[in-house]
Amino acid sequence: MSALCEATGADVAQVSHAVGKDTRIGHKFLNASVGFSGSCFQKDILNLVYICECNGLPEVANYWKQVIKVNDYQKTRFVNRIVSSMFNTVSGKNIAVFGFAFKKDTGDTRETLAIDVCKGLLGDKAHLSIYDPQVTEEQIQRDLSMDKFDWDHPVHLQPRSPSSVKSVSVVWDAYEAAKGAHGLCILTEWVEFKNLDYKKIYDNMPKPAFLFDGRNVVDPQKLREIGFIV
């Protein structure tokens, strides 16, 4: 839906609100995002795919596979948007990442969209500075060094001491994360990200300063008035 809104110039918040008036859907499940995250949703869908395939329903299984594909597309689209906006490369550039947990008010990072976004940026040789108020540096480094779904293995089968991912630093202050960054990505809807002094952040970034809001957290017009490319 967000891709369609972007293509047509529609306001994603207004469209979400309108669709959410349908009580069968509800407004709580239509917040803008880079994709759905968390340990349950994708695993439940994949379980449904497995059940359909085991019961001779390949067409139904393929239908649910498309949900996963569209979700992966959304994350890839976000990374591609960052790269294309920043002159078609983030190689050697500093990118601040605000938020790593799969949602606010938790330190849970299982299947968080931030893993895919960060890996996509690292694939183009970006330097990342990550801040999340509840996720530890050890957890972030572990998530970025493990293969998909390794987190779901028994602890003794997980990498015992994952090597630190090069080009990634984890800090405990949003302003420190953004200092010297060429671009800033918001990947978790922490309330504190709404209340930051973005003028201060802008002043400490090289120009042009890019901001990519993956959670519809900030007011883009106000940020553009400061000078950000949003």
Coordinates of N, CA and C in Angstrom, one line a residue:
M1 N 0.8 -1.2 0.0 CA 0.0 0.0 0.0 C 0.9 1.3 0.0
S2 N 2.0 1.2 0.8 CA 2.8 2.4 0.8 C 3.5 2.7 -0.5
A3 N 3.9 1.6 -1.2 CA 4.4 1.7 -2.6 C 3.5 2.4 -3.5
L4 N 2.2 2.0 -3.4 CA 1.2 2.6 -4.3 C 0.9 4.1 -3.9
C5 N 0.9 4.4 -2.6 CA 0.8 5.8 -2.2 C 1.9 6.6 -2.7
E6 N 3.1 6.1 -2.7 CA 4.3 6.8 -3.1 C 4.2 7.1 -4.6
A7 N 3.7 6.1 -5.4 CA 3.7 6.2 -6.8 C 2.6 7.2 -7.2
T8 N 1.5 7.3 -6.5 CA 0.4 8.2 -6.8 C 0.4 9.5 -6.1
G9 N 1.3 9.7 -5.2 CA 1.3 10.9 -4.4 C 0.3 11.0 -3.3
A10 N -0.3 9.9 -3.0 CA -1.3 9.9 -1.9 C -0.6 9.9 -0.5
D11 N -1.3 10.4 0.5 CA -0.8 10.5 1.9 C -1.0 9.1 2.5
V12 N 0.0 8.4 2.8 CA -0.1 7.0 3.4 C -0.8 7.0 4.7
A13 N -0.7 8.1 5.5 CA -1.4 8.1 6.8 C -2.9 8.2 6.6
Q14 N -3.3 9.1 5.6 CA -4.7 9.2 5.3 C -5.3 8.0 4.8
V15 N -4.6 7.3 3.9 CA -5.1 6.1 3.2 C -5.2 5.0 4.3
S16 N -4.2 4.9 5.2 CA -4.2 3.9 6.2 C -5.4 4.1 7.2
H17 N -5.7 5.4 7.5 CA -6.8 5.7 8.4 C -8.1 5.3 7.7
A18 N -8.2 5.6 6.4 CA -9.5 5.3 5.7 C -9.7 3.8 5.6
V19 N -8.7 3.1 5.3 CA -8.8 1.6 5.2 C -9.1 1.0 6.6
G20 N -8.4 1.6 7.6 CA -8.6 1.1 8.9 C -9.9 1.2 9.5
K21 N -10.8 2.1 8.9 CA -12.1 2.2 9.4 C -13.0 0.9 9.2
D22 N -12.5 0.1 8.3 CA -13.1 -1.2 8.1 C -12.7 -2.0 9.4
T23 N -13.7 -2.3 10.2 CA -13.5 -3.0 11.5 C -12.9 -4.4 11.3
R24 N -13.0 -5.0 10.1 CA -12.4 -6.3 9.9 C -10.9 -6.2 9.8
I25 N -10.4 -4.9 9.5 CA -9.0 -4.7 9.4 C -8.5 -4.0 10.7
G26 N -9.0 -2.8 11.0 CA -8.6 -2.1 12.2 C -7.4 -1.2 11.9
H27 N -7.4 -0.1 12.5 CA -6.3 0.9 12.3 C -5.0 0.5 12.9
K28 N -5.0 -0.4 13.9 CA -3.8 -0.7 14.6 C -2.8 -1.5 13.7
F29 N -3.3 -2.1 12.7 CA -2.4 -3.0 11.9 C -2.0 -2.3 10.6
L30 N -2.2 -1.0 10.4 CA -1.9 -0.3 9.2 C -0.9 0.8 9.4
N31 N -0.1 0.8 10.4 CA 0.9 1.8 10.6 C 2.0 1.7 9.5
A32 N 2.5 2.8 9.0 CA 3.5 2.7 7.9 C 4.8 2.1 8.5
S33 N 5.4 1.3 7.6 CA 6.6 0.6 8.1 C 7.4 0.1 6.9
V34 N 8.6 -0.3 7.1 CA 9.5 -0.9 6.1 C 9.1 -2.3 5.8
G35 N 8.2 -2.8 6.7 CA 7.7 -4.2 6.5 C 7.4 -4.7 7.9
F36 N 6.7 -5.9 7.9 CA 6.3 -6.4 9.3 C 7.6 -7.2 9.8
S37 N 7.7 -7.2 11.1 CA 8.8 -7.8 11.8 C 8.3 -8.7 12.9
G38 N 9.3 -9.2 13.7 CA 9.0 -10.0 14.9 C 9.1 -11.5 14.6
S39 N 9.1 -12.3 15.6 CA 9.4 -13.7 15.5 C 8.1 -14.5 15.0
C40 N 6.9 -14.0 15.2 CA 5.7 -14.7 15.1 C 5.1 -14.7 13.7
F41 N 5.0 -13.5 13.1 CA 4.2 -13.3 11.9 C 4.7 -14.1 10.8
Q42 N 6.0 -13.9 10.4 CA 6.6 -14.6 9.3 C 6.6 -16.1 9.5
K43 N 7.0 -16.5 10.7 CA 7.0 -17.9 11.0 C 5.7 -18.6 10.9
D44 N 4.6 -17.8 11.4 CA 3.3 -18.4 11.3 C 2.8 -18.5 9.8
I45 N 3.2 -17.6 9.0 CA 2.9 -17.6 7.6 C 3.6 -18.8 6.9
L46 N 4.9 -19.0 7.3 CA 5.6 -20.1 6.7 C 5.1 -21.4 7.2
N47 N 4.6 -21.5 8.4 CA 4.0 -22.7 8.9 C 2.7 -23.0 8.1
L48 N 2.0 -21.9 7.7 CA 0.8 -22.1 6.9 C 1.1 -22.6 5.5
V49 N 2.2 -22.1 5.0 CA 2.7 -22.5 3.7 C 3.0 -24.0 3.7
Y50 N 3.7 -24.4 4.8 CA 4.1 -25.9 5.0 C 2.8 -26.7 5.1
I51 N 1.8 -26.3 5.8 CA 0.6 -27.1 6.0 C -0.1 -27.2 4.7
C52 N -0.2 -26.1 3.9 CA -0.8 -26.2 2.6 C -0.1 -27.1 1.6
E53 N 1.2 -27.1 1.6 CA 1.9 -27.9 0.7 C 1.8 -29.4 1.1
C54 N 1.8 -29.7 2.4 CA 1.6 -31.0 2.9 C 0.2 -31.6 2.6
N55 N -0.7 -30.7 2.4 CA -2.1 -31.2 2.2 C -2.5 -31.0 0.7
G56 N -1.5 -30.9 -0.2 CA -1.8 -30.9 -1.6 C -2.4 -29.6 -2.1
L57 N -2.1 -28.5 -1.5 CA -2.7 -27.2 -1.9 C -1.6 -26.2 -2.3
P58 N -0.9 -26.5 -3.4 CA 0.2 -25.7 -3.9 C -0.2 -24.3 -4.2
E59 N -1.4 -24.1 -4.8 CA -1.9 -22.7 -5.1 C -2.0 -21.9 -3.9
V60 N -2.6 -22.5 -2.9 CA -2.8 -21.7 -1.6 C -1.5 -21.4 -0.9
A61 N -0.6 -22.4 -1.0 CA 0.8 -22.2 -0.4 C 1.5 -21.1 -1.2
N62 N 1.3 -21.0 -2.5 CA 2.0 -20.0 -3.2 C 1.4 -18.6 -2.9
Y63 N 0.1 -18.6 -2.6 CA -0.5 -17.3 -2.2 C 0.1 -16.8 -1.0
W64 N 0.3 -17.6 0.0 CA 0.9 -17.1 1.3 C 2.4 -16.8 1.1
K65 N 3.1 -17.5 0.2 CA 4.5 -17.2 -0.1 C 4.6 -15.8 -0.6
Q66 N 3.6 -15.3 -1.3 CA 3.7 -14.0 -1.9 C 3.6 -12.9 -0.8
V67 N 3.0 -13.2 0.3 CA 3.0 -12.3 1.4 C 4.4 -12.0 1.9
I68 N 5.2 -13.1 2.0 CA 6.6 -13.0 2.5 C 7.4 -12.3 1.4
K69 N 7.1 -12.6 0.1 CA 7.9 -11.9 -0.9 C 7.6 -10.4 -1.0
V70 N 6.4 -10.0 -0.8 CA 6.0 -8.6 -0.8 C 6.7 -7.9 0.4
N71 N 6.8 -8.6 1.6 CA 7.4 -8.0 2.7 C 8.9 -7.9 2.5
D72 N 9.5 -8.8 1.9 CA 11.0 -8.7 1.5 C 11.2 -7.6 0.5
Y73 N 10.3 -7.5 -0.4 CA 10.3 -6.4 -1.4 C 10.3 -5.1 -0.8
Q74 N 9.5 -4.9 0.2 CA 9.3 -3.6 0.9 C 10.7 -3.2 1.6
K75 N 11.4 -4.2 2.2 CA 12.7 -3.9 2.8 C 13.7 -3.6 1.7
T76 N 13.7 -4.4 0.7 CA 14.7 -4.1 -0.4 C 14.4 -2.8 -1.1
R77 N 13.1 -2.4 -1.2 CA 12.8 -1.1 -1.8 C 13.3 0.0 -1.0
F78 N 13.2 -0.1 0.3 CA 13.7 0.9 1.2 C 15.2 1.1 1.1
V79 N 15.9 0.0 1.0 CA 17.4 0.1 0.9 C 17.7 0.7 -0.5
N80 N 17.0 0.3 -1.5 CA 17.3 0.8 -2.9 C 17.0 2.3 -2.9
R81 N 16.0 2.8 -2.2 CA 15.6 4.2 -2.1 C 16.7 5.0 -1.5
I82 N 17.3 4.4 -0.4 CA 18.4 5.1 0.2 C 19.6 5.3 -0.7
V83 N 20.0 4.1 -1.3 CA 21.1 4.1 -2.2 C 20.9 5.1 -3.4
S84 N 19.8 5.0 -4.1 CA 19.5 5.8 -5.2 C 19.4 7.3 -4.9
S85 N 18.9 7.6 -3.7 CA 18.8 9.0 -3.3 C 20.2 9.6 -3.0
M86 N 21.1 8.8 -2.5 CA 22.4 9.3 -2.1 C 23.4 9.1 -3.2
F87 N 22.9 9.5 -4.4 CA 23.8 9.5 -5.6 C 24.2 8.1 -6.0
N88 N 23.3 7.1 -5.8 CA 23.5 5.8 -6.3 C 24.6 5.0 -5.7
T89 N 25.0 5.4 -4.5 CA 26.0 4.6 -3.7 C 26.0 5.1 -2.3
V90 N 26.2 4.2 -1.4 CA 26.5 4.5 0.0 C 27.9 4.0 0.4
S91 N 28.6 3.6 -0.5 CA 30.0 3.1 -0.3 C 30.8 4.1 0.4
G92 N 31.4 3.8 1.6 CA 32.2 4.7 2.3 C 31.5 5.8 3.1
K93 N 30.1 5.8 3.0 CA 29.4 6.9 3.6 C 28.9 6.4 5.0
N94 N 28.7 7.3 5.9 CA 28.3 7.0 7.2 C 26.7 7.1 7.3
I95 N 26.1 6.1 7.8 CA 24.7 6.1 7.9 C 24.3 5.8 9.3
A96 N 23.5 6.7 9.9 CA 23.0 6.5 11.3 C 21.7 5.7 11.2
V97 N 21.6 4.8 12.1 CA 20.4 3.9 12.2 C 19.7 4.2 13.5
F98 N 18.5 4.7 13.5 CA 17.8 4.9 14.7 C 16.8 3.8 14.9
G99 N 17.1 2.9 15.9 CA 16.2 1.8 16.2 C 16.6 0.5 15.5
F100 N 16.6 -0.5 16.3 CA 17.0 -1.9 15.8 C 16.0 -2.9 16.3
A101 N 15.3 -2.7 17.4 CA 14.2 -3.6 17.8 C 13.1 -3.7 16.8
F102 N 12.3 -4.8 16.8 CA 11.3 -4.9 15.7 C 10.1 -4.0 16.0
K103 N 10.0 -3.5 17.2 CA 9.0 -2.5 17.5 C 9.4 -1.7 18.7
K104 N 8.7 -0.6 19.0 CA 9.1 0.2 20.2 C 8.7 -0.6 21.5
D105 N 9.3 -0.1 22.6 CA 9.1 -0.6 23.9 C 9.5 -2.1 24.1
T106 N 10.5 -2.5 23.4 CA 11.0 -3.9 23.5 C 12.4 -3.9 23.1
G107 N 13.2 -4.9 23.6 CA 14.5 -5.1 23.1 C 14.6 -6.4 22.2
D108 N 13.4 -6.9 21.8 CA 13.3 -8.1 20.9 C 13.7 -7.7 19.5
T109 N 14.7 -8.5 19.0 CA 15.2 -8.2 17.6 C 14.9 -9.4 16.7
R110 N 14.2 -10.4 17.1 CA 14.0 -11.5 16.2 C 13.2 -11.1 15.0
E111 N 13.8 -11.4 13.8 CA 13.3 -11.1 12.5 C 13.0 -9.6 12.4
T112 N 13.7 -8.7 13.1 CA 13.5 -7.3 12.9 C 13.9 -6.9 11.5
L113 N 13.1 -5.9 10.9 CA 13.4 -5.4 9.6 C 14.8 -4.7 9.5
A114 N 15.3 -4.3 10.7 CA 16.5 -3.6 10.7 C 17.7 -4.5 10.3
I115 N 17.6 -5.8 10.5 CA 18.6 -6.7 10.1 C 18.8 -6.6 8.6
D116 N 17.7 -6.8 7.9 CA 17.7 -6.8 6.4 C 18.2 -5.4 5.8
V117 N 17.7 -4.3 6.4 CA 18.1 -3.0 6.0 C 19.6 -2.8 6.2
C118 N 20.0 -3.1 7.4 CA 21.4 -2.9 7.7 C 22.3 -3.8 6.8
K119 N 22.0 -5.0 6.6 CA 22.8 -5.9 5.8 C 22.8 -5.4 4.3
G120 N 21.6 -4.8 3.9 CA 21.6 -4.3 2.5 C 22.5 -3.1 2.4
L121 N 22.6 -2.2 3.4 CA 23.5 -1.1 3.3 C 24.9 -1.5 3.5
L122 N 25.2 -2.5 4.3 CA 26.6 -3.0 4.5 C 27.0 -3.6 3.2
G123 N 26.1 -4.2 2.4 CA 26.4 -4.9 1.2 C 26.9 -3.9 0.1
D124 N 26.6 -2.6 0.3 CA 27.1 -1.5 -0.6 C 28.2 -0.8 0.1
K125 N 28.7 -1.4 1.2 CA 29.9 -0.9 1.9 C 29.7 0.4 2.6
A126 N 28.5 0.6 3.2 CA 28.3 1.7 4.1 C 28.9 1.5 5.4
H127 N 29.1 2.6 6.2 CA 29.5 2.5 7.6 C 28.3 2.9 8.4
L128 N 27.9 2.0 9.4 CA 26.7 2.2 10.1 C 27.0 2.5 11.6
S129 N 26.2 3.5 12.1 CA 26.3 3.8 13.5 C 24.9 3.7 14.0
I130 N 24.7 2.7 14.9 CA 23.3 2.2 15.3 C 23.0 2.6 16.7
Y131 N 21.8 3.1 16.9 CA 21.4 3.4 18.3 C 20.0 2.9 18.5
D132 N 19.8 2.1 19.6 CA 18.5 1.7 20.0 C 18.5 1.7 21.6
P133 N 17.5 2.3 22.2 CA 17.6 2.5 23.7 C 17.5 1.2 24.5
Q134 N 17.1 0.0 23.8 CA 17.0 -1.2 24.6 C 17.8 -2.4 24.1
V135 N 18.4 -2.3 22.9 CA 19.1 -3.4 22.3 C 20.6 -3.2 22.5
T136 N 21.2 -4.3 23.1 CA 22.7 -4.2 23.4 C 23.5 -4.3 22.1
E137 N 24.8 -3.8 22.3 CA 25.7 -4.0 21.2 C 26.0 -5.4 20.8
E138 N 26.1 -6.3 21.9 CA 26.3 -7.7 21.6 C 25.2 -8.3 20.8
Q139 N 23.9 -7.9 21.1 CA 22.8 -8.5 20.3 C 22.8 -8.0 18.9
I140 N 23.1 -6.7 18.7 CA 23.1 -6.2 17.3 C 24.2 -6.9 16.5
Q141 N 25.4 -7.0 17.1 CA 26.5 -7.7 16.4 C 26.2 -9.1 16.1
R142 N 25.5 -9.8 17.0 CA 25.1 -11.2 16.8 C 24.1 -11.3 15.7
D143 N 23.1 -10.4 15.7 CA 22.1 -10.4 14.7 C 22.6 -10.2 13.3
L144 N 23.6 -9.3 13.2 CA 24.1 -9.0 11.9 C 25.2 -10.0 11.4
S145 N 25.6 -10.9 12.3 CA 26.6 -11.9 11.9 C 26.0 -13.2 11.6
M146 N 24.7 -13.4 12.1 CA 24.1 -14.7 11.9 C 23.3 -14.8 10.6
D147 N 23.1 -16.0 10.1 CA 22.2 -16.2 9.0 C 20.8 -16.2 9.4
K148 N 19.9 -16.0 8.5 CA 18.5 -15.9 8.7 C 18.0 -17.1 9.5
F149 N 17.2 -16.9 10.5 CA 16.6 -17.9 11.4 C 17.6 -18.6 12.3
D150 N 18.9 -18.2 12.3 CA 19.8 -18.8 13.3 C 19.3 -18.6 14.7
W151 N 18.6 -17.4 14.9 CA 18.1 -17.0 16.2 C 17.2 -18.1 16.8
D152 N 16.5 -18.8 15.9 CA 15.5 -19.8 16.3 C 16.1 -21.2 16.6
H153 N 17.4 -21.3 16.5 CA 18.0 -22.5 16.8 C 18.3 -22.6 18.3
P154 N 18.4 -23.8 18.9 CA 18.9 -23.9 20.3 C 20.1 -23.1 20.5
V155 N 20.3 -22.6 21.7 CA 21.5 -21.7 22.0 C 22.8 -22.4 21.6
H156 N 22.9 -23.7 21.9 CA 24.2 -24.4 21.7 C 24.5 -24.6 20.2
L157 N 23.5 -24.3 19.4 CA 23.7 -24.4 17.9 C 23.9 -23.1 17.3
Q158 N 23.8 -22.0 18.0 CA 24.0 -20.7 17.5 C 25.5 -20.4 17.5
P159 N 26.0 -19.5 16.7 CA 27.4 -19.1 16.7 C 27.8 -18.7 18.2
R160 N 28.8 -19.3 18.7 CA 29.2 -19.1 20.1 C 29.7 -17.7 20.4
S161 N 30.5 -17.2 19.5 CA 31.1 -15.9 19.7 C 31.2 -15.2 18.3
P162 N 30.0 -14.7 17.8 CA 30.0 -14.1 16.5 C 31.0 -12.9 16.4
S163 N 31.7 -12.9 15.3 CA 32.7 -11.8 15.1 C 32.0 -10.5 14.9
S164 N 32.6 -9.4 15.4 CA 32.0 -8.1 15.2 C 32.0 -7.8 13.7
V165 N 30.8 -7.3 13.3 CA 30.7 -6.9 11.9 C 31.4 -5.7 11.6
K166 N 32.3 -5.7 10.6 CA 33.1 -4.6 10.3 C 32.2 -3.4 9.8
S167 N 32.6 -2.2 10.0 CA 31.8 -1.1 9.5 C 30.6 -0.8 10.3
V168 N 30.4 -1.4 11.5 CA 29.3 -1.2 12.4 C 29.7 -0.8 13.7
S169 N 29.2 0.4 14.2 CA 29.4 0.8 15.6 C 28.1 1.0 16.2
V170 N 28.0 0.6 17.5 CA 26.8 0.7 18.3 C 27.0 1.8 19.4
V171 N 26.1 2.8 19.5 CA 26.3 3.9 20.4 C 25.1 3.9 21.3
W172 N 25.2 4.7 22.4 CA 24.1 4.8 23.3 C 23.5 6.2 23.4
D173 N 23.5 6.9 22.3 CA 23.0 8.2 22.2 C 22.6 8.5 20.8
A174 N 21.4 9.0 20.5 CA 21.0 9.3 19.2 C 21.8 10.4 18.5
Y175 N 22.2 11.4 19.3 CA 23.0 12.5 18.7 C 24.4 12.0 18.3
E176 N 24.9 11.1 19.1 CA 26.2 10.6 18.8 C 26.2 9.7 17.5
A177 N 25.1 9.0 17.4 CA 24.9 8.1 16.2 C 24.9 8.9 14.9
A178 N 24.2 10.1 15.0 CA 24.0 10.9 13.8 C 25.2 11.9 13.5
K179 N 26.1 12.0 14.5 CA 27.2 13.0 14.3 C 28.1 12.5 13.1
G180 N 28.2 13.3 12.1 CA 29.0 13.0 11.0 C 28.4 12.1 10.0
A181 N 27.1 11.8 10.1 CA 26.4 10.8 9.2 C 26.0 11.6 8.0
H182 N 26.1 10.9 6.8 CA 25.6 11.5 5.6 C 24.1 11.3 5.4
G183 N 23.6 10.2 6.1 CA 22.2 9.9 6.0 C 21.7 9.3 7.3
L184 N 20.4 9.4 7.6 CA 19.8 8.9 8.9 C 18.6 8.1 8.5
C185 N 18.5 6.9 9.1 CA 17.3 6.0 8.9 C 16.6 5.8 10.2
I186 N 15.3 5.9 10.2 CA 14.5 5.6 11.4 C 13.8 4.2 11.1
L187 N 14.2 3.2 11.9 CA 13.7 1.9 11.7 C 12.8 1.3 12.8
T188 N 12.8 2.0 13.9 CA 11.8 1.6 15.0 C 11.1 2.9 15.5
E189 N 9.8 2.7 15.8 CA 9.0 3.9 16.1 C 9.1 4.3 17.6
W190 N 10.3 4.4 18.1 CA 10.5 4.8 19.5 C 9.9 6.3 19.6
V191 N 9.2 6.5 20.7 CA 8.6 7.9 20.9 C 9.7 8.9 21.0
E192 N 10.9 8.6 21.6 CA 11.9 9.6 21.7 C 12.4 10.1 20.4
F193 N 12.2 9.3 19.3 CA 12.7 9.8 18.0 C 11.8 11.0 17.5
K194 N 10.6 11.1 18.0 CA 9.7 12.2 17.6 C 10.2 13.5 18.2
N195 N 10.8 13.4 19.4 CA 11.1 14.5 20.2 C 12.6 15.0 20.2
L196 N 13.4 14.4 19.3 CA 14.8 14.8 19.2 C 14.9 16.2 18.6
D197 N 16.0 16.9 18.9 CA 16.3 18.2 18.3 C 17.0 17.9 16.9
Y198 N 16.1 17.9 15.9 CA 16.7 17.6 14.6 C 17.5 18.7 14.0
K199 N 17.3 19.9 14.5 CA 18.2 21.0 14.0 C 19.6 20.8 14.5
K200 N 19.7 20.3 15.7 CA 21.0 20.0 16.3 C 21.7 18.8 15.5
I201 N 20.8 17.8 15.2 CA 21.3 16.7 14.4 C 21.8 17.2 13.0
Y202 N 21.0 18.0 12.4 CA 21.3 18.5 11.0 C 22.6 19.3 11.0
D203 N 22.8 20.1 12.0 CA 24.0 20.9 12.1 C 25.3 20.1 12.2
N204 N 25.2 18.8 12.7 CA 26.3 18.0 12.9 C 26.5 16.9 11.8
M205 N 25.7 17.1 10.7 CA 25.8 16.2 9.6 C 26.4 16.9 8.4
P206 N 27.2 16.2 7.5 CA 27.7 16.7 6.3 C 26.5 17.1 5.4
K207 N 26.7 18.0 4.5 CA 25.6 18.4 3.6 C 25.8 17.9 2.2
P208 N 24.8 17.4 1.4 CA 23.4 17.4 1.9 C 23.2 16.3 2.9
A209 N 22.2 16.6 3.8 CA 21.9 15.6 4.9 C 20.6 14.9 4.5
F210 N 20.6 13.6 4.5 CA 19.5 12.8 4.1 C 18.8 12.2 5.3
L211 N 17.5 12.1 5.3 CA 16.8 11.4 6.4 C 15.7 10.5 5.7
F212 N 15.7 9.2 6.1 CA 14.8 8.2 5.6 C 14.0 7.7 6.7
D213 N 12.7 8.1 6.8 CA 11.8 7.7 7.9 C 11.0 6.5 7.5
G214 N 11.5 5.3 8.0 CA 10.8 4.0 7.7 C 9.6 3.7 8.6
R215 N 9.3 4.6 9.5 CA 8.2 4.4 10.4 C 7.2 5.5 10.5
N216 N 7.3 6.5 9.6 CA 6.4 7.6 9.6 C 6.3 8.3 10.9
V217 N 7.5 8.5 11.5 CA 7.7 9.1 12.9 C 7.7 10.6 12.9
V218 N 8.4 11.2 12.0 CA 8.7 12.6 12.0 C 7.8 13.4 11.0
D219 N 7.8 14.7 11.2 CA 7.1 15.6 10.3 C 8.0 16.0 9.1
P220 N 7.8 15.4 7.9 CA 8.8 15.7 6.8 C 8.9 17.1 6.4
Q221 N 7.8 17.9 6.5 CA 7.8 19.3 6.1 C 8.7 20.1 7.0
K222 N 8.6 19.8 8.3 CA 9.5 20.5 9.3 C 10.9 20.2 9.1
L223 N 11.2 18.9 8.8 CA 12.6 18.5 8.5 C 13.1 19.2 7.2
R224 N 12.3 19.3 6.2 CA 12.7 19.9 5.0 C 13.0 21.4 5.2
E225 N 12.2 22.0 6.1 CA 12.5 23.4 6.5 C 13.8 23.6 7.2
I226 N 14.2 22.6 7.9 CA 15.5 22.6 8.6 C 16.6 22.5 7.5
G227 N 16.4 21.7 6.5 CA 17.3 21.6 5.4 C 17.6 20.1 5.0
F228 N 16.9 19.2 5.7 CA 17.1 17.8 5.3 C 16.5 17.5 4.0
I229 N 17.0 16.5 3.3 CA 16.4 15.9 2.1 C 15.7 14.7 2.7
V230 N 14.4 14.6 2.7 CA 13.6 13.6 3.3 C 13.0 12.7 2.3

